[in-house]
mmCIF file of C-alpha atoms in Angstrom:
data_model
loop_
_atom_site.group_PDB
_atom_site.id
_atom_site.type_symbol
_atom_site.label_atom_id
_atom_site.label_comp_id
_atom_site.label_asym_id
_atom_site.label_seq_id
_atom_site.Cartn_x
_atom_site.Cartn_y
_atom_site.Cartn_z
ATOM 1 C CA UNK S 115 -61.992 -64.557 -33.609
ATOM 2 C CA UNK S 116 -59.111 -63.183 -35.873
ATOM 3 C CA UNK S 117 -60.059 -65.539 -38.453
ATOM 4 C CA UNK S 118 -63.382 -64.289 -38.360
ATOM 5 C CA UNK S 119 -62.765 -60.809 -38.520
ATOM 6 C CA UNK S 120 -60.361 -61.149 -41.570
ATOM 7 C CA UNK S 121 -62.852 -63.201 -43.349
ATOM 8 C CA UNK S 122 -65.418 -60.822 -42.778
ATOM 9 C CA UNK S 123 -63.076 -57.640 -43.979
ATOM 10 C CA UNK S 124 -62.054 -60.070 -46.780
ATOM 11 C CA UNK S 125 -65.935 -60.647 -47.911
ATOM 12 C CA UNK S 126 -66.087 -56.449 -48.079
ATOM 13 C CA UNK S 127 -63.097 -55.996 -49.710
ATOM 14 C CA UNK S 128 -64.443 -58.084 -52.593
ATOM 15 C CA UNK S 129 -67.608 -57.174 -52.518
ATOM 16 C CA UNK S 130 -66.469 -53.398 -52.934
ATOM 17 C CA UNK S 131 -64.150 -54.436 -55.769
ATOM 18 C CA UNK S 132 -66.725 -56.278 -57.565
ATOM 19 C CA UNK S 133 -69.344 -52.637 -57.410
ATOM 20 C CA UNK S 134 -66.456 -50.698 -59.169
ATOM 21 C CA UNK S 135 -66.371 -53.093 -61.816
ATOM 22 C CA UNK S 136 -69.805 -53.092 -62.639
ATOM 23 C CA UNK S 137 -70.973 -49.654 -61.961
ATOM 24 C CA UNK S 138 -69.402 -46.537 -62.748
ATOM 25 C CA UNK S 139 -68.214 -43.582 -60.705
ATOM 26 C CA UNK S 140 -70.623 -40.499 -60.136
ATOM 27 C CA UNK S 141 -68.115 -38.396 -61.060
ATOM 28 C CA UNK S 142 -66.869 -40.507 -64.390
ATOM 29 C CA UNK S 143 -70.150 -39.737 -66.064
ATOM 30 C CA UNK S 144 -69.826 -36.155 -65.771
ATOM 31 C CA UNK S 145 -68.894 -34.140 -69.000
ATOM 32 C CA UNK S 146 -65.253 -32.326 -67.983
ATOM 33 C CA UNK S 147 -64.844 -28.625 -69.174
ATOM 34 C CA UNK S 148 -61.864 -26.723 -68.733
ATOM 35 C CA UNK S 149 -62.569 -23.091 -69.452
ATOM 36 C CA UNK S 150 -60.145 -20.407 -70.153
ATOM 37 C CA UNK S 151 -61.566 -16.927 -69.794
ATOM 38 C CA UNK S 152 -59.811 -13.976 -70.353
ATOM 39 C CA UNK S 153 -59.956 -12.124 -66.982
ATOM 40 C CA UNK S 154 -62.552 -10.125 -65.570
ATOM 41 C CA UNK S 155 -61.893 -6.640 -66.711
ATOM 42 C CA UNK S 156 -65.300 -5.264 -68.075
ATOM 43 C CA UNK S 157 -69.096 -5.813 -66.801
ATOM 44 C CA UNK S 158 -69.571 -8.156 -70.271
ATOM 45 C CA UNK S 159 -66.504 -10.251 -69.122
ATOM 46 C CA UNK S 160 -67.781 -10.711 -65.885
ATOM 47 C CA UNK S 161 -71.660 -11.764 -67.580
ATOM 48 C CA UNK S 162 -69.978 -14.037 -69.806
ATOM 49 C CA UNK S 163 -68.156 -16.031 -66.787
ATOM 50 C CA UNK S 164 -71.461 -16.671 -65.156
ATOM 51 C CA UNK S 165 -73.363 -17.927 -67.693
ATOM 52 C CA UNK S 166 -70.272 -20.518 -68.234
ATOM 53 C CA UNK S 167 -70.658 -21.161 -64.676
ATOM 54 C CA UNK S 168 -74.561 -21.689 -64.502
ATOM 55 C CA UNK S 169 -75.110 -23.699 -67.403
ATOM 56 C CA UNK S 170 -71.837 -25.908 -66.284
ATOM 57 C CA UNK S 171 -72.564 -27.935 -63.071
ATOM 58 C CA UNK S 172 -72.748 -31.098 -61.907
ATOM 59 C CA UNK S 173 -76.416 -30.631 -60.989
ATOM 60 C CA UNK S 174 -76.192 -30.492 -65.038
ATOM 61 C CA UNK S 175 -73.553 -33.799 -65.791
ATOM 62 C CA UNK S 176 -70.509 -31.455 -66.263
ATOM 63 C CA UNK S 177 -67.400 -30.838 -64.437
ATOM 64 C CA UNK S 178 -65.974 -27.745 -64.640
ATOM 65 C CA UNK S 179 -62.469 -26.742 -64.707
ATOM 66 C CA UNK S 180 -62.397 -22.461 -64.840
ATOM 67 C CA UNK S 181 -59.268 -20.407 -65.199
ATOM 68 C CA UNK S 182 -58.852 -16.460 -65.555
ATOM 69 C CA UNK S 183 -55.840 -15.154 -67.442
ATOM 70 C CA UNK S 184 -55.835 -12.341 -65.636
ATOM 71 C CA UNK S 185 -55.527 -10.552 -69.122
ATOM 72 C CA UNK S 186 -52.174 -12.426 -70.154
ATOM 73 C CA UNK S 187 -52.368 -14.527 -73.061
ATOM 74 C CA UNK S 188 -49.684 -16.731 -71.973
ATOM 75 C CA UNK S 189 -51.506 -17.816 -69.123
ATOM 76 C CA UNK S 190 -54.376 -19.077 -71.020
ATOM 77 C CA UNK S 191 -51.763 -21.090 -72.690
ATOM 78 C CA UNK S 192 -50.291 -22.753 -70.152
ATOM 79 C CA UNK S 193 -54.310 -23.534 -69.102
ATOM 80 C CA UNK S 194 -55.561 -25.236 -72.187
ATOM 81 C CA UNK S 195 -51.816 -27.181 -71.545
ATOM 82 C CA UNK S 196 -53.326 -28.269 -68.241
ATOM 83 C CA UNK S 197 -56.484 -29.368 -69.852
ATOM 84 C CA UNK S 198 -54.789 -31.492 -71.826
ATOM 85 C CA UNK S 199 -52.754 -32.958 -69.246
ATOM 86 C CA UNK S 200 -55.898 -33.220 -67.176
ATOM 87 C CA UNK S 201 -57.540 -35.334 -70.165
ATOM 88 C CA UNK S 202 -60.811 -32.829 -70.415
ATOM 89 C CA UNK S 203 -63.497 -33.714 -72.863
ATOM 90 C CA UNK S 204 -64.051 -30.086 -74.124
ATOM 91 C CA UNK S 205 -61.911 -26.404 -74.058
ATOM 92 C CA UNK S 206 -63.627 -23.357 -74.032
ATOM 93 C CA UNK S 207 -61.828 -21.247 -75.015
ATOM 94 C CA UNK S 208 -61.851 -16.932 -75.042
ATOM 95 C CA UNK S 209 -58.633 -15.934 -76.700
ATOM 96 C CA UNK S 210 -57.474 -12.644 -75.587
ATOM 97 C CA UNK S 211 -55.775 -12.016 -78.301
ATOM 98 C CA UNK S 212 -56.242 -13.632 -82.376
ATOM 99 C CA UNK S 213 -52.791 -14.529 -82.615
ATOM 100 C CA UNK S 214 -50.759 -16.932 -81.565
ATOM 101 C CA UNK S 215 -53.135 -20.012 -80.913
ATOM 102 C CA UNK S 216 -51.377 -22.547 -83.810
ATOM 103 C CA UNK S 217 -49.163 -24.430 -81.359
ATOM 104 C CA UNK S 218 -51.570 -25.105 -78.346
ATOM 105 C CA UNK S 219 -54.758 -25.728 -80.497
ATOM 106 C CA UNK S 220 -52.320 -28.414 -82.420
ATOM 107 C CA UNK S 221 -51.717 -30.175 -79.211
ATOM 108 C CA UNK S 222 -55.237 -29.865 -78.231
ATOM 109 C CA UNK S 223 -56.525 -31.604 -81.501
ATOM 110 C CA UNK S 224 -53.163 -34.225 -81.131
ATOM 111 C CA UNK S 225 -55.009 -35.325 -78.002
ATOM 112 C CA UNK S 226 -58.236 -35.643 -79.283
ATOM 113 C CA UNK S 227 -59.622 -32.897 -77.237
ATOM 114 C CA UNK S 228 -62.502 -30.267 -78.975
ATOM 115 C CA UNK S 229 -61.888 -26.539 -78.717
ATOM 116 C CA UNK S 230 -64.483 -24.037 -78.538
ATOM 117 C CA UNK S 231 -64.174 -20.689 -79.030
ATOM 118 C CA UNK S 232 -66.268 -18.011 -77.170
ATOM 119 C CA UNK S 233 -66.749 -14.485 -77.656
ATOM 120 C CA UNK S 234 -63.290 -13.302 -79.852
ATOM 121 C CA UNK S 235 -62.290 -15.630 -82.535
ATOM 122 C CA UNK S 236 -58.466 -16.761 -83.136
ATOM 123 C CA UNK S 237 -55.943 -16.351 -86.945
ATOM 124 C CA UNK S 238 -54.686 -20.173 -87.106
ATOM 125 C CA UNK S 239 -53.082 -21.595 -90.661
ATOM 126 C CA UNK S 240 -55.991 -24.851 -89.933
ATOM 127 C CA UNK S 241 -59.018 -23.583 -88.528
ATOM 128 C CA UNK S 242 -60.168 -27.606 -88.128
ATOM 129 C CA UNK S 243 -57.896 -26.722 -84.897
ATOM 130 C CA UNK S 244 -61.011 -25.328 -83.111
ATOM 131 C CA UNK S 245 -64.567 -26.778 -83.277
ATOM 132 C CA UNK S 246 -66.638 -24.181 -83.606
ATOM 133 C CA UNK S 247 -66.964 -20.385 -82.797
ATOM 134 C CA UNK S 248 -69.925 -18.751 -80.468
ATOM 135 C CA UNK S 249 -69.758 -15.009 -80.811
ATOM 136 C CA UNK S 250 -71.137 -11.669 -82.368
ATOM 137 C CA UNK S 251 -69.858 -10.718 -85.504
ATOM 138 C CA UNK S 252 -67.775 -7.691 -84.335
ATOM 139 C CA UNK S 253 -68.023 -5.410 -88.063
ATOM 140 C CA UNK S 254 -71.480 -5.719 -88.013
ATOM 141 C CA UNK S 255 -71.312 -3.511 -84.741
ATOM 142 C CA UNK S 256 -69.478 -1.101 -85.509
ATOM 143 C CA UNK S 257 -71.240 -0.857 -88.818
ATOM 144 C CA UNK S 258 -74.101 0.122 -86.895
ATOM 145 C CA UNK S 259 -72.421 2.411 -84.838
ATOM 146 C CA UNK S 260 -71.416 4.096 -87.745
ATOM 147 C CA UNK S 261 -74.357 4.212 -89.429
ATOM 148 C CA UNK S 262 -76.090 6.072 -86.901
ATOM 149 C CA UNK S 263 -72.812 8.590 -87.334
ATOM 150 C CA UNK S 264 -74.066 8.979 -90.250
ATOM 151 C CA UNK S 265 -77.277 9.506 -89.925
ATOM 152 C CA UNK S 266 -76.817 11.893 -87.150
ATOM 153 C CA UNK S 267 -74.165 14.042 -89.115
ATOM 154 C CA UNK S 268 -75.637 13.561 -92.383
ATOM 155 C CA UNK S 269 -76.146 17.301 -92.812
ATOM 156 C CA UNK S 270 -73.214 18.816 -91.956
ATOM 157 C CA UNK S 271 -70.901 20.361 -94.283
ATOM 158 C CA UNK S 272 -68.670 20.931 -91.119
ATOM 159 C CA UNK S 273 -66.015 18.767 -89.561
ATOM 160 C CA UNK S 274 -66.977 15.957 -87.478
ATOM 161 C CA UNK S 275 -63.884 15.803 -84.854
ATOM 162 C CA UNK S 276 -63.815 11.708 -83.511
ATOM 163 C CA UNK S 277 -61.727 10.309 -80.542
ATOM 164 C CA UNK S 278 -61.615 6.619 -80.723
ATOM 165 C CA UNK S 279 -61.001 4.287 -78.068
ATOM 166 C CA UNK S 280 -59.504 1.338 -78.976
ATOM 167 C CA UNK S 281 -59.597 -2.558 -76.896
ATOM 168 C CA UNK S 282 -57.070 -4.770 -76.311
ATOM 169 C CA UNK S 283 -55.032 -4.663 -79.399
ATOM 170 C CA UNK S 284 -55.337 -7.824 -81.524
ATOM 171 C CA UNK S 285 -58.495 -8.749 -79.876
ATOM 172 C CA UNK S 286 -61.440 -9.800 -82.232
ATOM 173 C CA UNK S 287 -63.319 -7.126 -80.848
ATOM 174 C CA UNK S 288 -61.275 -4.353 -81.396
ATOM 175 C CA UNK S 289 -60.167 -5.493 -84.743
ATOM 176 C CA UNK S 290 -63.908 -6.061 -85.988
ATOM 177 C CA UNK S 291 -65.274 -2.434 -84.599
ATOM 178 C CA UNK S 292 -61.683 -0.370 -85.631
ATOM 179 C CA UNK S 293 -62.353 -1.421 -89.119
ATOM 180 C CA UNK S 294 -66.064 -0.496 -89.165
ATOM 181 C CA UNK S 295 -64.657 2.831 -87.658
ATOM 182 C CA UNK S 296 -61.983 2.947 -90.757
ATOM 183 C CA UNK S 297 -64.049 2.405 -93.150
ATOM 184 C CA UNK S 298 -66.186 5.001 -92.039
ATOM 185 C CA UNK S 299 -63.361 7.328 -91.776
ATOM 186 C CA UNK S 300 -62.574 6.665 -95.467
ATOM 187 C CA UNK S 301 -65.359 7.245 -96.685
ATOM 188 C CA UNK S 302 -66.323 10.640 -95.063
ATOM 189 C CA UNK S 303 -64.089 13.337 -96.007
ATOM 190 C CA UNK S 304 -65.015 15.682 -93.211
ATOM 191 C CA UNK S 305 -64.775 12.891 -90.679
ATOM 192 C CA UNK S 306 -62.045 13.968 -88.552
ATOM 193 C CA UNK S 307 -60.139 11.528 -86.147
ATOM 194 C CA UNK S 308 -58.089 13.864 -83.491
ATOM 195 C CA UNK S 309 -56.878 10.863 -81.451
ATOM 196 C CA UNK S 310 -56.689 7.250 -81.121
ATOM 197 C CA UNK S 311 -56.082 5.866 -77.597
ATOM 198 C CA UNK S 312 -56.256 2.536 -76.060
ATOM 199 C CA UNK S 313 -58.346 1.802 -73.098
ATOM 200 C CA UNK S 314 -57.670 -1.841 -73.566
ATOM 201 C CA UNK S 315 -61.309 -2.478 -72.466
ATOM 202 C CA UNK S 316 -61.180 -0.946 -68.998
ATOM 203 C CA UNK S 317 -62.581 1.987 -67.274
ATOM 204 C CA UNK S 318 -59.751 3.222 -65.714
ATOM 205 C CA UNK S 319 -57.287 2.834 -68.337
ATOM 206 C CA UNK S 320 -59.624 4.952 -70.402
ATOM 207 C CA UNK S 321 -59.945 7.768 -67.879
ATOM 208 C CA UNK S 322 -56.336 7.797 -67.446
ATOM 209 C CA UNK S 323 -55.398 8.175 -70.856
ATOM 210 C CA UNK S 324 -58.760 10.555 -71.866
ATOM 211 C CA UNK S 325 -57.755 12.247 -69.058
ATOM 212 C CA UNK S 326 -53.861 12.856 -70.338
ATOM 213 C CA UNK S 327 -55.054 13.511 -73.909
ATOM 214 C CA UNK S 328 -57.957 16.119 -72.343
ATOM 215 C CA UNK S 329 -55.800 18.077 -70.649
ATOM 216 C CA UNK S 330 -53.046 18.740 -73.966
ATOM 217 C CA UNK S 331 -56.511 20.006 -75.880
ATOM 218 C CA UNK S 332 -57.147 23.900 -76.167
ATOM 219 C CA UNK S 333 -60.203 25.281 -74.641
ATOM 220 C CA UNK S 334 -61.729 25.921 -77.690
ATOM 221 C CA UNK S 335 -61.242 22.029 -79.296
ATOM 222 C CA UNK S 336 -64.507 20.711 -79.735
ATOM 223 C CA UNK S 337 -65.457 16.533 -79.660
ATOM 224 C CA UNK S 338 -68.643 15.605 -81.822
ATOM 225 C CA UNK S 339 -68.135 11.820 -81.419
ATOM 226 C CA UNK S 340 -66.104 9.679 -78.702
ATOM 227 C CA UNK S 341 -66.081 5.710 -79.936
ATOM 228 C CA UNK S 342 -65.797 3.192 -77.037
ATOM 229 C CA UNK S 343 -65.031 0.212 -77.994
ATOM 230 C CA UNK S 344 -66.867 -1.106 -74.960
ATOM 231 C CA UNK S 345 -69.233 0.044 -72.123
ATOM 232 C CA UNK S 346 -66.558 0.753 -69.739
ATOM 233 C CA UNK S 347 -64.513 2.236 -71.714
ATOM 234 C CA UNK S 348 -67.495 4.500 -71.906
ATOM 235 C CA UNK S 349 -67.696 5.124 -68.233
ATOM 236 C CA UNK S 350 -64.354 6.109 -68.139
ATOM 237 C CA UNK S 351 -63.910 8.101 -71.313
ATOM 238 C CA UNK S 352 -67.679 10.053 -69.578
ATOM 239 C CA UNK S 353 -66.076 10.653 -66.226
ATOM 240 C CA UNK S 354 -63.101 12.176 -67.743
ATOM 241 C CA UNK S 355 -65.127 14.404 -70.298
ATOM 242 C CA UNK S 356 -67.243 15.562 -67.649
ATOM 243 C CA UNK S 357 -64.128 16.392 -65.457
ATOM 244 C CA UNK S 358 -63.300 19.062 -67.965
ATOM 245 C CA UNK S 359 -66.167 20.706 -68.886
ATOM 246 C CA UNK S 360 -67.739 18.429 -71.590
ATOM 247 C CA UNK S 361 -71.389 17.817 -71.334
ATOM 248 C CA UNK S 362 -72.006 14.125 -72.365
ATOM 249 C CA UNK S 363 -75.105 14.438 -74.821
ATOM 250 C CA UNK S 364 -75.111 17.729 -75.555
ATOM 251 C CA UNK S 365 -71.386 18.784 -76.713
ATOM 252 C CA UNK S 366 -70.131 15.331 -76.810
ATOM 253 C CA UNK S 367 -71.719 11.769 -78.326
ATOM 254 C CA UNK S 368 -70.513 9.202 -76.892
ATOM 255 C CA UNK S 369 -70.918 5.605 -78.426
ATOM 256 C CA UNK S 370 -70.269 2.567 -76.993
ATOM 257 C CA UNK S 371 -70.398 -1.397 -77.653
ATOM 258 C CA UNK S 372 -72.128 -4.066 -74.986
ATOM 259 C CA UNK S 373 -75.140 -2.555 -73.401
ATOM 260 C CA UNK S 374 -74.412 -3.793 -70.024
ATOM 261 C CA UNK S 375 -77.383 -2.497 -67.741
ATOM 262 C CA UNK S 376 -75.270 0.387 -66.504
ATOM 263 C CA UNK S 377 -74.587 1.417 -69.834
ATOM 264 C CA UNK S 378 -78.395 1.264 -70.723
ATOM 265 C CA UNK S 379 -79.111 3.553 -67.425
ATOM 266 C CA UNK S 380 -76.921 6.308 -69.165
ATOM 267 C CA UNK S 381 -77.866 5.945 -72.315
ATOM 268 C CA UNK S 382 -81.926 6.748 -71.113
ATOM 269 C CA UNK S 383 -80.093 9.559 -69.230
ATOM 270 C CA UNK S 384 -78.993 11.314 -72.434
ATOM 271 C CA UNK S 385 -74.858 10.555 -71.516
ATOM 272 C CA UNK S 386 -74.468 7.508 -74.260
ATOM 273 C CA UNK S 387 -75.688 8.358 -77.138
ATOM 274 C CA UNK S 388 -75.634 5.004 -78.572
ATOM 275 C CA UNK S 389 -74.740 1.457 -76.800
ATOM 276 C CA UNK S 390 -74.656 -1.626 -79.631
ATOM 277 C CA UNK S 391 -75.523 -4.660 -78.000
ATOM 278 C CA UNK S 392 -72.922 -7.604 -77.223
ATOM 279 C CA UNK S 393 -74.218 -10.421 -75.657
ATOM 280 C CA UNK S 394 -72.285 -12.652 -73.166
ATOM 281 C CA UNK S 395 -74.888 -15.098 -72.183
ATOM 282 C CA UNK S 396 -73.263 -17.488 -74.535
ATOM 283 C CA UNK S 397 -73.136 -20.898 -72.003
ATOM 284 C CA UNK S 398 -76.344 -22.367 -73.600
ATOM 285 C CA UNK S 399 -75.331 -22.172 -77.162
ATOM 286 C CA UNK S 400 -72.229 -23.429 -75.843
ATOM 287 C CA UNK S 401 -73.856 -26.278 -74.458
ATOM 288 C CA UNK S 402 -75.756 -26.851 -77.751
ATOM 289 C CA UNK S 403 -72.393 -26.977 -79.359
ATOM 290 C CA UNK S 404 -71.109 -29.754 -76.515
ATOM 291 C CA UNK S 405 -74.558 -31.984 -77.211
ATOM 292 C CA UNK S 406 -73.860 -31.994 -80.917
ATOM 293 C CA UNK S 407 -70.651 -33.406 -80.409
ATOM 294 C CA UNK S 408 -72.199 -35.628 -77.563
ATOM 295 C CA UNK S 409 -74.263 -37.302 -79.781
ATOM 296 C CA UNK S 410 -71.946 -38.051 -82.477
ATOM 297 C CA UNK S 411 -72.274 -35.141 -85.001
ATOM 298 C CA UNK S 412 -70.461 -31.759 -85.879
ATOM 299 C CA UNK S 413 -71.783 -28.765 -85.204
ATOM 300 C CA UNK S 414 -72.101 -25.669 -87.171
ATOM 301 C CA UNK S 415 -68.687 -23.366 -87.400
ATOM 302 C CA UNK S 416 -69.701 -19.922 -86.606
ATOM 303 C CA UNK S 417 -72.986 -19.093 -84.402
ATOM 304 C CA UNK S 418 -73.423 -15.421 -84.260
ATOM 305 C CA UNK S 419 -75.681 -14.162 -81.891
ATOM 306 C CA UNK S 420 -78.538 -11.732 -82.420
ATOM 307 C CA UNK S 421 -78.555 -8.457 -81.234
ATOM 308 C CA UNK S 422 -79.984 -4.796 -80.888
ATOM 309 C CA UNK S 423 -78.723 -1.456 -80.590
ATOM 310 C CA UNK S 424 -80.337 0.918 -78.223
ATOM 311 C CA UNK S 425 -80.588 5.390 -78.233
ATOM 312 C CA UNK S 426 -82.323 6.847 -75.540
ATOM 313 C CA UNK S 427 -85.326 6.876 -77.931
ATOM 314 C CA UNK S 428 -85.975 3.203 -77.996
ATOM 315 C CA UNK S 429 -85.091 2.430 -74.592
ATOM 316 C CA UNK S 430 -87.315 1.489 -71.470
ATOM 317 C CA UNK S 431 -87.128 0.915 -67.849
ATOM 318 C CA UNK S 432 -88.539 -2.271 -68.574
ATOM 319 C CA UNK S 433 -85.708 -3.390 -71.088
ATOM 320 C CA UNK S 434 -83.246 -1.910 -68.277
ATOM 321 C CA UNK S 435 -84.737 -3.568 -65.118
ATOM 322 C CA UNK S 436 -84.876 -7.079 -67.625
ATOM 323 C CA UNK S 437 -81.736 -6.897 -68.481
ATOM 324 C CA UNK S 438 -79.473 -9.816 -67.136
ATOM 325 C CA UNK S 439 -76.014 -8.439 -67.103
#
């Protein structure tokens, strides 16, 4: 009988061996993606992290390997190191930060592994480091931000008095829309910057410092224009302003980059004056971007998204109630 039974166990072990020979693992065939996001410190962040997540599933051949930096660039480093040790197919990548990318990218392309960037772009010596780039083009924005400045200032012969609100420093973002601003600033003599503060994307960190730099001011300073460089910078820099006696939309324009739905809601109420769009729902040109190089050929470089800009004159409940993020 103990014959019998060994022989039998022997038949399965072989006949087990001889299936992984011949077929293939479920999980083998899926597409691995390690994923480095930035944190979660802004409603756009947030968007942009689920539409990663929904496009890459298993339901959809990938495997997905997500990891927040909690806003600390060296932690995304030590992630795309993991990918590589981890033998991923793809990186996504969303720098925090456009520096310091040369070393980690070089090991990334050493092992054969593609790097995508998402959202903020990175300043490498070899930009055949990285793949391909999925973003907005972060000028244009504040170009348009801007140009409505000037449009709605375009006949005064008086100061315009600006606070600006700067990102995280280094960050595409903030780099792209503080230049716009600049520019601007250059080329409008009676454009008058009274502060620059950083927010570094957040709504708190913006009411803390608007707050601090509110409350040095004399009763009599007046604000024409307060530049967000995001939504919740927005929120904060508002909640602050109206803390001391500012009324957002009458005394005080405030502009602002994303046009999250929240920022949309305030911008119908008259509080932002202007929101440029910044779309995050970047997984499906992402994926595009994957297929290409699935299928043997190289993608494009840079893929800028299109997008709108919204006053409380062009904006619907229908747009709001639509919008995704």
């Amino acid at each position: 009988m103990k014959r019998l039974i060994c022989l039998i166990l022997s038949l399965l072990l072989l006949t087990g061996c001889g299936k992984s020979e011949t077929e293939q693992p479920e999980e083998e065939k899926l597409i691995v993606v390690g994923i480095s996001q930035v944190g979660a410190e802004s409603d756009w962040r947030v968007a942009n992290s689920e539409s990663m997540k929904s496009v890459f599933t298993e339901e959809r051949d990938y495997r997905l390997l997500f990891e927040d930096a909690r806003q600390i660039q060296e932690n995304q480093i030590i992630a795309v190191r993991r990918f590589i040790q981890q033998r991923v197919d793809y990186i996504v990548l969303m720098p925090l930060s456009e520096t310091g990318w040369d070393s980690v990218l070089q090991e990334a392309w050493d092992a054969g592994i593609p790097v995508i960037l998402v959202d903020r772009m990175v300043d490498v010596e070899d930009d055949s480091l990285y793949a391909a780039h999925v973003g907005s083009d972060f000028y244009a924005q504040g170009r348009k931000a801007v140009t409505w400045m000037e449009r709605k200032f375009r006949n005064s012969s008086e100061a315009v008095n600006i606070v600006h609100i700067q990102g995280t420093p280094g960050s595409t973002a903030q780099l792209g829309r503080t230049n716009a601003l600049e520019d601007g600033l250059t080329a409008h003599e009676n454009w008058n910057l009274l502060a620059r503060l950083d927010g570094d994307f957040t709504q708190a960190k913006t009411y803390e410092v608007m707050s601090r730099y509110l409350g040095t001011l004399p009763p009599e300073q007046g604000i024409d224009v307060v530049y967000c460089e995001n939504d919740n910078e927005a929120f904060g820099a508002i909640e602050a302003l109206e803390r001391y006696g500012y009324q957002c939309g009458t005394d005080v324009n405030v502009i602002c980059f994303d046009a999250t739905r929240n920022a949309l809601k305030l911008c119908m109420e008259g509080k932002i004056a202007l929101t440029v769009e910044c779309n995050p729902l970047l997984g499906p040109l992402v994926e595009e971007i994957i297929q290409t190089m699935e299928a043997g050929q190289i993608p494009q470089k840079q893929h800028y998204i299109e997008e709108k800009q919204f006053t409380s004159r062009n904006l619907t409940q229908q747009i709001i109630d639509s919008r995704e993020y």
